[in-house]
């Protein structure tokens, strides 16, 4: 009988959902615009790897457009697997999947080591397929690491995700081409700043749905503002085809070379580590903590999406942390919204002209919006750390050292220059190194013997003694 008042009050308020917000289906218009906002947030990240690798291979503009569309198409399929799920596959969280940037360096290495460049993409595709299949079977074992991710670890990793993404936003803000004369110009930075201000004003002075899609509106207004400055290029729309399907194995049947396979397996481990951290972060944000079962299902979706992606000429897929920031900022937690975004990605892959519409947004405009998105991720990590018990001396040390290790690739990009290329794939990922450091330090300080008692407290991070001594 005690539960009756809660049930009745919920029924009396039609604005409160009867199911978890993650499983809520929103009105069609809100679903579409919010889904499109997710696409806008991750579009640049999806198209960057195929543009870089395609240029290294020496693809023609037509082939490059095809490869980019294929990556959009496979990103949509992978997002469907994560959000909607089948069987034990998919985290069923508002989780966006797309081409992982961690694979760019090793793929370029494969291209450079291939005598006949026409074989480079088939070799890459073969390596990704093998790495995806192996990762799929390893997912349930990898997911058991969730027990080693208490709030002090997850909060540190979430914060690192946001910090690691900030250079991406700053790079976008400066312009699309680092070698161009206007890279970092006052015009580009001004457009980025204007977009940031627009988003902030919309978040501050609007309410309801308009407030939730502030980033999308900011991108639209920012793009319009950029037109008089000549920063908005409508050429991609005029040149794009209306319909185009990513023909299976368009660039040739996959080839399987051991060196390439080993390289992509290392990338898969890095990708699975980051996806685990991202799922834990997203679980905290949407208030549905990711347990071992959820992580295993999410990793299966990641790895299966990666194994299937090369069939349609796409690359390895992984979680997109920038969209976690969008969920944190808008508080729209429905996985069906992200699935709708996946639908847009599929349509863009099938309709290059539609894909080119998003490409119209100038890179500086994306950079201005990115500051808000990526900063929101870091802020979510700080919120988690507040709950982690930072009054504990052990936890202060864990956070301090892990953050320091994690930001090395950002503050000192050449720090690991003397290490082998395979090792640098892992070391150059601040999220991965910071995550490993946090897990290891948590084990040493909070679980293994010989350390200071877990209940020792500090009044300052620099206090060498427990607060109780003073």
GROMACS .gro file of C-alpha atoms in nm:
model
  470
    1UNK     CA    1   0.000   0.000   0.000
    2UNK     CA    2   0.293   0.232   0.065
    3UNK     CA    3   0.378   0.239  -0.303
    4UNK     CA    4   0.033   0.362  -0.408
    5UNK     CA    5   0.089   0.737  -0.364
    6UNK     CA    6   0.402   0.732  -0.582
    7UNK     CA    7   0.221   0.543  -0.857
    8UNK     CA    8  -0.079   0.770  -0.846
    9UNK     CA    9   0.127   1.086  -0.852
   10UNK     CA   10   0.311   0.958  -1.155
   11UNK     CA   11  -0.013   0.876  -1.333
   12UNK     CA   12  -0.156   1.216  -1.245
   13UNK     CA   13   0.132   1.396  -1.411
   14UNK     CA   14   0.120   1.322  -1.786
   15UNK     CA   15   0.452   1.500  -1.840
   16UNK     CA   16   0.639   1.231  -1.650
   17UNK     CA   17   0.731   0.922  -1.852
   18UNK     CA   18   0.616   0.580  -1.735
   19UNK     CA   19   0.941   0.426  -1.856
   20UNK     CA   20   1.306   0.516  -1.825
   21UNK     CA   21   1.392   0.821  -2.040
   22UNK     CA   22   1.641   0.606  -2.231
   23UNK     CA   23   1.353   0.394  -2.363
   24UNK     CA   24   1.117   0.686  -2.429
   25UNK     CA   25   0.995   0.756  -2.783
   26UNK     CA   26   0.959   1.129  -2.845
   27UNK     CA   27   0.726   1.308  -3.092
   28UNK     CA   28   0.836   1.271  -3.454
   29UNK     CA   29   0.954   1.631  -3.505
   30UNK     CA   30   1.152   1.635  -3.183
   31UNK     CA   31   1.298   1.293  -3.266
   32UNK     CA   32   1.408   1.410  -3.611
   33UNK     CA   33   1.562   1.743  -3.509
   34UNK     CA   34   1.735   1.596  -3.205
   35UNK     CA   35   1.867   1.307  -3.414
   36UNK     CA   36   1.994   1.550  -3.675
   37UNK     CA   37   2.173   1.740  -3.400
   38UNK     CA   38   2.363   1.421  -3.313
   39UNK     CA   39   2.460   1.383  -3.678
   40UNK     CA   40   2.586   1.740  -3.689
   41UNK     CA   41   2.794   1.682  -3.376
   42UNK     CA   42   2.971   1.375  -3.512
   43UNK     CA   43   2.973   1.432  -3.888
   44UNK     CA   44   3.322   1.584  -3.906
   45UNK     CA   45   3.463   1.298  -3.701
   46UNK     CA   46   3.311   1.038  -3.933
   47UNK     CA   47   3.426   1.191  -4.261
   48UNK     CA   48   3.778   1.288  -4.149
   49UNK     CA   49   3.933   0.935  -4.150
   50UNK     CA   50   3.813   0.838  -4.501
   51UNK     CA   51   3.923   1.176  -4.636
   52UNK     CA   52   4.271   1.133  -4.486
   53UNK     CA   53   4.316   0.767  -4.581
   54UNK     CA   54   4.158   0.816  -4.924
   55UNK     CA   55   4.395   1.101  -5.000
   56UNK     CA   56   4.691   0.886  -4.895
   57UNK     CA   57   4.576   0.609  -5.128
   58UNK     CA   58   4.537   0.859  -5.411
   59UNK     CA   59   4.165   0.820  -5.474
   60UNK     CA   60   3.994   1.039  -5.730
   61UNK     CA   61   3.736   1.293  -5.603
   62UNK     CA   62   3.456   1.058  -5.713
   63UNK     CA   63   3.610   0.762  -5.529
   64UNK     CA   64   3.675   0.979  -5.225
   65UNK     CA   65   3.311   1.082  -5.215
   66UNK     CA   66   3.214   0.716  -5.243
   67UNK     CA   67   3.444   0.617  -4.954
   68UNK     CA   68   3.311   0.898  -4.735
   69UNK     CA   69   2.950   0.799  -4.808
   70UNK     CA   70   3.033   0.438  -4.726
   71UNK     CA   71   3.168   0.538  -4.386
   72UNK     CA   72   2.852   0.739  -4.314
   73UNK     CA   73   2.639   0.440  -4.417
   74UNK     CA   74   2.828   0.192  -4.197
   75UNK     CA   75   2.828   0.438  -3.905
   76UNK     CA   76   2.448   0.442  -3.928
   77UNK     CA   77   2.430   0.063  -3.928
   78UNK     CA   78   2.664   0.041  -3.628
   79UNK     CA   79   2.455   0.302  -3.444
   80UNK     CA   80   2.143   0.091  -3.507
   81UNK     CA   81   2.320  -0.208  -3.351
   82UNK     CA   82   2.408  -0.006  -3.040
   83UNK     CA   83   2.080   0.177  -2.983
   84UNK     CA   84   1.818  -0.076  -3.093
   85UNK     CA   85   2.015  -0.395  -3.047
   86UNK     CA   86   1.951  -0.754  -3.144
   87UNK     CA   87   1.987  -1.054  -2.914
   88UNK     CA   88   2.284  -0.983  -2.685
   89UNK     CA   89   2.426  -0.721  -2.917
   90UNK     CA   90   2.394  -0.350  -2.842
   91UNK     CA   91   2.415  -0.146  -2.523
   92UNK     CA   92   2.065  -0.005  -2.592
   93UNK     CA   93   2.182   0.336  -2.477
   94UNK     CA   94   2.189   0.668  -2.672
   95UNK     CA   95   2.527   0.564  -2.806
   96UNK     CA   96   2.657   0.686  -3.144
   97UNK     CA   97   2.903   0.473  -3.339
   98UNK     CA   98   3.126   0.582  -3.622
   99UNK     CA   99   3.472   0.549  -3.774
  100UNK     CA  100   3.735   0.557  -3.501
  101UNK     CA  101   4.018   0.804  -3.548
  102UNK     CA  102   4.252   0.569  -3.356
  103UNK     CA  103   4.287   0.362  -3.674
  104UNK     CA  104   4.401   0.646  -3.900
  105UNK     CA  105   4.775   0.627  -3.818
  106UNK     CA  106   4.803   0.248  -3.861
  107UNK     CA  107   4.596   0.261  -4.180
  108UNK     CA  108   4.829   0.525  -4.322
  109UNK     CA  109   5.119   0.298  -4.223
  110UNK     CA  110   4.956   0.014  -4.420
  111UNK     CA  111   4.915   0.245  -4.721
  112UNK     CA  112   5.280   0.351  -4.705
  113UNK     CA  113   5.401  -0.009  -4.679
  114UNK     CA  114   5.195  -0.129  -4.976
  115UNK     CA  115   5.377  -0.118  -5.309
  116UNK     CA  116   5.059  -0.119  -5.516
  117UNK     CA  117   4.832   0.146  -5.363
  118UNK     CA  118   4.528  -0.021  -5.521
  119UNK     CA  119   4.584  -0.307  -5.272
  120UNK     CA  120   4.600  -0.082  -4.967
  121UNK     CA  121   4.227  -0.055  -4.899
  122UNK     CA  122   4.164  -0.432  -4.946
  123UNK     CA  123   4.448  -0.501  -4.700
  124UNK     CA  124   4.300  -0.256  -4.450
  125UNK     CA  125   3.952  -0.402  -4.492
  126UNK     CA  126   4.081  -0.757  -4.438
  127UNK     CA  127   4.262  -0.654  -4.119
  128UNK     CA  128   3.954  -0.474  -3.984
  129UNK     CA  129   3.733  -0.778  -4.050
  130UNK     CA  130   3.967  -1.009  -3.857
  131UNK     CA  131   4.008  -0.762  -3.570
  132UNK     CA  132   3.631  -0.717  -3.551
  133UNK     CA  133   3.560  -1.090  -3.538
  134UNK     CA  134   3.824  -1.150  -3.269
  135UNK     CA  135   3.694  -0.854  -3.070
  136UNK     CA  136   3.338  -0.987  -3.090
  137UNK     CA  137   3.434  -1.314  -2.920
  138UNK     CA  138   3.655  -1.132  -2.667
  139UNK     CA  139   3.378  -0.887  -2.566
  140UNK     CA  140   3.233  -1.085  -2.270
  141UNK     CA  141   3.580  -1.131  -2.122
  142UNK     CA  142   3.676  -0.769  -2.180
  143UNK     CA  143   3.354  -0.650  -2.015
  144UNK     CA  144   3.450  -0.808  -1.683
  145UNK     CA  145   3.683  -0.514  -1.635
  146UNK     CA  146   3.378  -0.311  -1.525
  147UNK     CA  147   3.444  -0.416  -1.165
  148UNK     CA  148   3.766  -0.215  -1.184
  149UNK     CA  149   3.580   0.108  -1.269
  150UNK     CA  150   3.452   0.265  -0.944
  151UNK     CA  151   3.350   0.634  -0.952
  152UNK     CA  152   3.706   0.755  -0.891
  153UNK     CA  153   3.811   0.575  -1.210
  154UNK     CA  154   3.506   0.651  -1.423
  155UNK     CA  155   3.507   1.017  -1.320
  156UNK     CA  156   3.872   1.049  -1.415
  157UNK     CA  157   3.817   0.880  -1.751
  158UNK     CA  158   3.507   1.085  -1.833
  159UNK     CA  159   3.699   1.403  -1.755
  160UNK     CA  160   3.983   1.285  -1.978
  161UNK     CA  161   3.741   1.214  -2.261
  162UNK     CA  162   3.624   1.575  -2.253
  163UNK     CA  163   3.975   1.715  -2.222
  164UNK     CA  164   4.104   1.493  -2.503
  165UNK     CA  165   3.830   1.615  -2.737
  166UNK     CA  166   3.893   1.984  -2.678
  167UNK     CA  167   4.191   2.003  -2.919
  168UNK     CA  168   3.957   1.872  -3.190
  169UNK     CA  169   3.722   2.165  -3.131
  170UNK     CA  170   4.014   2.410  -3.126
  171UNK     CA  171   4.145   2.266  -3.452
  172UNK     CA  172   3.803   2.300  -3.615
  173UNK     CA  173   3.779   2.659  -3.492
  174UNK     CA  174   4.098   2.751  -3.679
  175UNK     CA  175   3.977   2.621  -4.013
  176UNK     CA  176   3.965   2.310  -4.231
  177UNK     CA  177   4.319   2.324  -4.370
  178UNK     CA  178   4.624   2.375  -4.144
  179UNK     CA  179   4.833   2.473  -4.446
  180UNK     CA  180   4.594   2.745  -4.565
  181UNK     CA  181   4.680   3.111  -4.522
  182UNK     CA  182   4.361   3.179  -4.328
  183UNK     CA  183   4.414   2.893  -4.080
  184UNK     CA  184   4.366   3.043  -3.734
  185UNK     CA  185   4.266   3.378  -3.881
  186UNK     CA  186   4.059   3.627  -3.686
  187UNK     CA  187   3.770   3.555  -3.924
  188UNK     CA  188   3.771   3.183  -3.851
  189UNK     CA  189   3.814   3.232  -3.477
  190UNK     CA  190   3.546   3.502  -3.486
  191UNK     CA  191   3.300   3.262  -3.651
  192UNK     CA  192   3.378   2.998  -3.390
  193UNK     CA  193   3.331   3.252  -3.112
  194UNK     CA  194   3.006   3.378  -3.262
  195UNK     CA  195   2.868   3.024  -3.283
  196UNK     CA  196   2.967   2.960  -2.923
  197UNK     CA  197   2.794   3.279  -2.811
  198UNK     CA  198   2.480   3.191  -3.010
  199UNK     CA  199   2.462   2.848  -2.846
  200UNK     CA  200   2.513   2.999  -2.501
  201UNK     CA  201   2.247   3.265  -2.557
  202UNK     CA  202   1.998   3.005  -2.677
  203UNK     CA  203   2.073   2.788  -2.374
  204UNK     CA  204   2.035   3.086  -2.141
  205UNK     CA  205   1.729   3.265  -2.277
  206UNK     CA  206   1.514   2.993  -2.435
  207UNK     CA  207   1.315   2.710  -2.288
  208UNK     CA  208   1.189   2.365  -2.371
  209UNK     CA  209   1.260   2.213  -2.709
  210UNK     CA  210   1.437   2.519  -2.851
  211UNK     CA  211   1.680   2.507  -2.559
  212UNK     CA  212   1.745   2.137  -2.619
  213UNK     CA  213   1.836   2.184  -2.986
  214UNK     CA  214   2.049   2.492  -2.918
  215UNK     CA  215   2.356   2.330  -3.074
  216UNK     CA  216   2.175   2.250  -3.400
  217UNK     CA  217   2.030   2.601  -3.417
  218UNK     CA  218   2.372   2.743  -3.339
  219UNK     CA  219   2.520   2.550  -3.631
  220UNK     CA  220   2.248   2.677  -3.867
  221UNK     CA  221   2.280   3.041  -3.757
  222UNK     CA  222   2.659   3.018  -3.753
  223UNK     CA  223   2.658   2.884  -4.109
  224UNK     CA  224   2.437   3.171  -4.224
  225UNK     CA  225   2.661   3.423  -4.050
  226UNK     CA  226   2.962   3.272  -4.230
  227UNK     CA  227   2.815   3.328  -4.579
  228UNK     CA  228   2.919   3.698  -4.612
  229UNK     CA  229   3.274   3.602  -4.510
  230UNK     CA  230   3.299   3.344  -4.788
  231UNK     CA  231   3.350   3.063  -4.539
  232UNK     CA  232   3.039   2.867  -4.644
  233UNK     CA  233   3.096   2.648  -4.947
  234UNK     CA  234   2.786   2.518  -5.125
  235UNK     CA  235   2.999   2.344  -5.388
  236UNK     CA  236   2.965   1.998  -5.230
  237UNK     CA  237   2.587   2.017  -5.269
  238UNK     CA  238   2.605   2.116  -5.636
  239UNK     CA  239   2.858   1.845  -5.722
  240UNK     CA  240   2.706   1.560  -5.523
  241UNK     CA  241   2.500   1.282  -5.679
  242UNK     CA  242   2.142   1.231  -5.565
  243UNK     CA  243   2.163   0.855  -5.520
  244UNK     CA  244   2.462   0.631  -5.451
  245UNK     CA  245   2.486   0.289  -5.286
  246UNK     CA  246   2.808   0.162  -5.124
  247UNK     CA  247   2.858  -0.147  -5.342
  248UNK     CA  248   3.006  -0.433  -5.136
  249UNK     CA  249   3.384  -0.462  -5.175
  250UNK     CA  250   3.389  -0.179  -5.426
  251UNK     CA  251   3.767  -0.145  -5.395
  252UNK     CA  252   3.837  -0.517  -5.424
  253UNK     CA  253   3.809  -0.835  -5.219
  254UNK     CA  254   3.968  -0.814  -4.873
  255UNK     CA  255   4.329  -0.925  -4.838
  256UNK     CA  256   4.472  -1.066  -4.517
  257UNK     CA  257   4.824  -0.967  -4.418
  258UNK     CA  258   4.958  -1.057  -4.073
  259UNK     CA  259   5.129  -0.724  -3.999
  260UNK     CA  260   4.819  -0.524  -4.087
  261UNK     CA  261   4.598  -0.762  -3.886
  262UNK     CA  262   4.817  -0.730  -3.576
  263UNK     CA  263   4.817  -0.353  -3.610
  264UNK     CA  264   4.438  -0.333  -3.635
  265UNK     CA  265   4.398  -0.578  -3.343
  266UNK     CA  266   4.593  -0.330  -3.128
  267UNK     CA  267   4.360  -0.054  -3.249
  268UNK     CA  268   4.063  -0.276  -3.158
  269UNK     CA  269   4.193  -0.312  -2.801
  270UNK     CA  270   4.228   0.066  -2.777
  271UNK     CA  271   3.882   0.111  -2.925
  272UNK     CA  272   3.725  -0.138  -2.683
  273UNK     CA  273   3.894   0.035  -2.389
  274UNK     CA  274   3.760   0.374  -2.495
  275UNK     CA  275   3.415   0.230  -2.565
  276UNK     CA  276   3.404   0.076  -2.218
  277UNK     CA  277   3.491   0.412  -2.066
  278UNK     CA  278   3.235   0.586  -2.287
  279UNK     CA  279   2.960   0.344  -2.190
  280UNK     CA  280   3.036   0.395  -1.822
  281UNK     CA  281   3.029   0.772  -1.878
  282UNK     CA  282   2.702   0.761  -2.070
  283UNK     CA  283   2.546   0.530  -1.813
  284UNK     CA  284   2.617   0.787  -1.541
  285UNK     CA  285   2.480   1.072  -1.752
  286UNK     CA  286   2.151   0.901  -1.840
  287UNK     CA  287   2.120   0.752  -1.491
  288UNK     CA  288   2.124   0.393  -1.613
  289UNK     CA  289   2.465   0.266  -1.498
  290UNK     CA  290   2.634   0.035  -1.747
  291UNK     CA  291   2.690  -0.303  -1.584
  292UNK     CA  292   2.898  -0.594  -1.711
  293UNK     CA  293   2.612  -0.726  -1.925
  294UNK     CA  294   2.551  -0.388  -2.087
  295UNK     CA  295   2.919  -0.335  -2.162
  296UNK     CA  296   2.952  -0.683  -2.313
  297UNK     CA  297   2.652  -0.615  -2.538
  298UNK     CA  298   2.790  -0.274  -2.633
  299UNK     CA  299   3.130  -0.415  -2.720
  300UNK     CA  300   2.966  -0.684  -2.932
  301UNK     CA  301   2.790  -0.409  -3.127
  302UNK     CA  302   3.116  -0.218  -3.167
  303UNK     CA  303   3.308  -0.520  -3.290
  304UNK     CA  304   3.032  -0.663  -3.508
  305UNK     CA  305   2.981  -0.322  -3.665
  306UNK     CA  306   3.355  -0.310  -3.732
  307UNK     CA  307   3.357  -0.658  -3.886
  308UNK     CA  308   3.065  -0.575  -4.117
  309UNK     CA  309   3.182  -0.223  -4.205
  310UNK     CA  310   3.451  -0.327  -4.460
  311UNK     CA  311   3.190  -0.524  -4.654
  312UNK     CA  312   3.040  -0.185  -4.747
  313UNK     CA  313   3.383  -0.018  -4.775
  314UNK     CA  314   3.387   0.133  -4.426
  315UNK     CA  315   3.649   0.129  -4.151
  316UNK     CA  316   3.659   0.022  -3.786
  317UNK     CA  317   3.370   0.161  -3.580
  318UNK     CA  318   3.377   0.282  -3.222
  319UNK     CA  319   3.190   0.507  -2.979
  320UNK     CA  320   3.177   0.881  -3.043
  321UNK     CA  321   3.248   1.062  -2.719
  322UNK     CA  322   3.138   1.401  -2.853
  323UNK     CA  323   2.779   1.279  -2.868
  324UNK     CA  324   2.795   1.191  -2.500
  325UNK     CA  325   2.851   1.562  -2.442
  326UNK     CA  326   2.541   1.638  -2.646
  327UNK     CA  327   2.334   1.400  -2.432
  328UNK     CA  328   2.476   1.557  -2.116
  329UNK     CA  329   2.396   1.909  -2.235
  330UNK     CA  330   2.049   1.858  -2.382
  331UNK     CA  331   1.935   1.596  -2.130
  332UNK     CA  332   1.755   1.419  -2.414
  333UNK     CA  333   1.834   1.062  -2.317
  334UNK     CA  334   1.619   0.861  -2.556
  335UNK     CA  335   1.811   0.596  -2.747
  336UNK     CA  336   1.552   0.625  -3.022
  337UNK     CA  337   1.669   0.982  -3.087
  338UNK     CA  338   2.019   0.851  -3.154
  339UNK     CA  339   1.874   0.567  -3.362
  340UNK     CA  340   1.701   0.836  -3.569
  341UNK     CA  341   2.040   0.999  -3.611
  342UNK     CA  342   2.166   0.660  -3.731
  343UNK     CA  343   1.886   0.661  -3.986
  344UNK     CA  344   2.004   0.999  -4.115
  345UNK     CA  345   2.356   0.860  -4.147
  346UNK     CA  346   2.229   0.567  -4.353
  347UNK     CA  347   2.032   0.804  -4.579
  348UNK     CA  348   2.338   1.022  -4.622
  349UNK     CA  349   2.536   0.717  -4.724
  350UNK     CA  350   2.270   0.638  -4.983
  351UNK     CA  351   2.227   0.999  -5.092
  352UNK     CA  352   2.555   1.188  -5.126
  353UNK     CA  353   2.367   1.513  -5.189
  354UNK     CA  354   2.200   1.484  -4.848
  355UNK     CA  355   2.535   1.412  -4.687
  356UNK     CA  356   2.680   1.724  -4.845
  357UNK     CA  357   2.421   1.945  -4.670
  358UNK     CA  358   2.585   1.883  -4.334
  359UNK     CA  359   2.923   1.944  -4.497
  360UNK     CA  360   2.812   2.300  -4.576
  361UNK     CA  361   2.865   2.400  -4.211
  362UNK     CA  362   3.211   2.562  -4.198
  363UNK     CA  363   3.468   2.394  -3.977
  364UNK     CA  364   3.505   2.703  -3.750
  365UNK     CA  365   3.130   2.692  -3.685
  366UNK     CA  366   3.161   2.327  -3.584
  367UNK     CA  367   3.452   2.425  -3.360
  368UNK     CA  368   3.246   2.681  -3.172
  369UNK     CA  369   2.973   2.427  -3.104
  370UNK     CA  370   3.235   2.166  -3.016
  371UNK     CA  371   3.361   2.374  -2.725
  372UNK     CA  372   3.020   2.339  -2.559
  373UNK     CA  373   2.979   1.971  -2.647
  374UNK     CA  374   3.321   1.851  -2.539
  375UNK     CA  375   3.331   2.075  -2.235
  376UNK     CA  376   3.005   1.918  -2.123
  377UNK     CA  377   3.174   1.577  -2.119
  378UNK     CA  378   3.453   1.702  -1.894
  379UNK     CA  379   3.197   1.868  -1.667
  380UNK     CA  380   3.011   1.537  -1.637
  381UNK     CA  381   3.336   1.372  -1.531
  382UNK     CA  382   3.389   1.634  -1.262
  383UNK     CA  383   3.036   1.571  -1.136
  384UNK     CA  384   3.118   1.200  -1.106
  385UNK     CA  385   3.443   1.277  -0.924
  386UNK     CA  386   3.252   1.483  -0.670
  387UNK     CA  387   3.067   1.163  -0.578
  388UNK     CA  388   3.388   0.959  -0.574
  389UNK     CA  389   3.508   1.071  -0.233
  390UNK     CA  390   3.790   1.311  -0.311
  391UNK     CA  391   3.827   1.375   0.061
  392UNK     CA  392   4.011   1.040   0.058
  393UNK     CA  393   4.386   1.083   0.020
  394UNK     CA  394   4.414   0.772  -0.198
  395UNK     CA  395   4.155   0.898  -0.442
  396UNK     CA  396   4.324   1.237  -0.475
  397UNK     CA  397   4.646   1.066  -0.580
  398UNK     CA  398   4.464   0.839  -0.826
  399UNK     CA  399   4.294   1.133  -0.996
  400UNK     CA  400   4.604   1.354  -0.995
  401UNK     CA  401   4.840   1.102  -1.153
  402UNK     CA  402   4.585   0.957  -1.397
  403UNK     CA  403   4.491   1.299  -1.530
  404UNK     CA  404   4.859   1.386  -1.569
  405UNK     CA  405   4.926   1.064  -1.764
  406UNK     CA  406   4.614   1.113  -1.975
  407UNK     CA  407   4.695   1.465  -2.089
  408UNK     CA  408   5.052   1.382  -2.199
  409UNK     CA  409   4.949   1.322  -2.565
  410UNK     CA  410   4.768   1.657  -2.561
  411UNK     CA  411   5.031   1.876  -2.396
  412UNK     CA  412   5.340   1.694  -2.529
  413UNK     CA  413   5.243   1.521  -2.857
  414UNK     CA  414   5.602   1.403  -2.922
  415UNK     CA  415   5.652   1.261  -2.573
  416UNK     CA  416   5.648   0.899  -2.696
  417UNK     CA  417   5.833   0.962  -3.024
  418UNK     CA  418   6.107   0.707  -2.943
  419UNK     CA  419   5.862   0.421  -2.890
  420UNK     CA  420   5.769   0.168  -3.160
  421UNK     CA  421   5.476   0.262  -3.383
  422UNK     CA  422   5.261  -0.021  -3.241
  423UNK     CA  423   5.315   0.103  -2.886
  424UNK     CA  424   5.238   0.461  -2.987
  425UNK     CA  425   4.893   0.355  -3.106
  426UNK     CA  426   4.808   0.298  -2.740
  427UNK     CA  427   5.031   0.560  -2.577
  428UNK     CA  428   4.907   0.840  -2.800
  429UNK     CA  429   4.553   0.782  -2.675
  430UNK     CA  430   4.528   0.983  -2.355
  431UNK     CA  431   4.193   0.822  -2.277
  432UNK     CA  432   4.344   0.473  -2.288
  433UNK     CA  433   4.661   0.554  -2.094
  434UNK     CA  434   4.471   0.757  -1.836
  435UNK     CA  435   4.217   0.477  -1.799
  436UNK     CA  436   4.487   0.213  -1.748
  437UNK     CA  437   4.665   0.437  -1.497
  438UNK     CA  438   4.344   0.501  -1.301
  439UNK     CA  439   4.255   0.131  -1.287
  440UNK     CA  440   4.608   0.030  -1.182
  441UNK     CA  441   4.638   0.303  -0.918
  442UNK     CA  442   4.294   0.221  -0.780
  443UNK     CA  443   4.402  -0.141  -0.735
  444UNK     CA  444   4.729  -0.040  -0.568
  445UNK     CA  445   4.592   0.226  -0.334
  446UNK     CA  446   4.244   0.097  -0.253
  447UNK     CA  447   4.267  -0.279  -0.282
  448UNK     CA  448   4.618  -0.412  -0.233
  449UNK     CA  449   4.788  -0.421   0.106
  450UNK     CA  450   5.068  -0.194   0.216
  451UNK     CA  451   4.899   0.136   0.126
  452UNK     CA  452   4.747   0.405   0.343
  453UNK     CA  453   4.407   0.326   0.490
  454UNK     CA  454   4.117   0.397   0.256
  455UNK     CA  455   3.947   0.623   0.509
  456UNK     CA  456   4.241   0.861   0.541
  457UNK     CA  457   4.126   1.209   0.451
  458UNK     CA  458   4.297   1.520   0.325
  459UNK     CA  459   4.190   1.881   0.349
  460UNK     CA  460   4.402   1.977   0.047
  461UNK     CA  461   4.537   1.779  -0.249
  462UNK     CA  462   4.887   1.877  -0.135
  463UNK     CA  463   4.832   1.764   0.225
  464UNK     CA  464   5.075   1.475   0.289
  465UNK     CA  465   4.899   1.358   0.602
  466UNK     CA  466   4.543   1.248   0.687
  467UNK     CA  467   4.319   1.532   0.799
  468UNK     CA  468   4.255   1.351   1.128
  469UNK     CA  469   4.620   1.406   1.233
  470UNK     CA  470   4.577   1.785   1.254
   0.00000   0.00000   0.00000
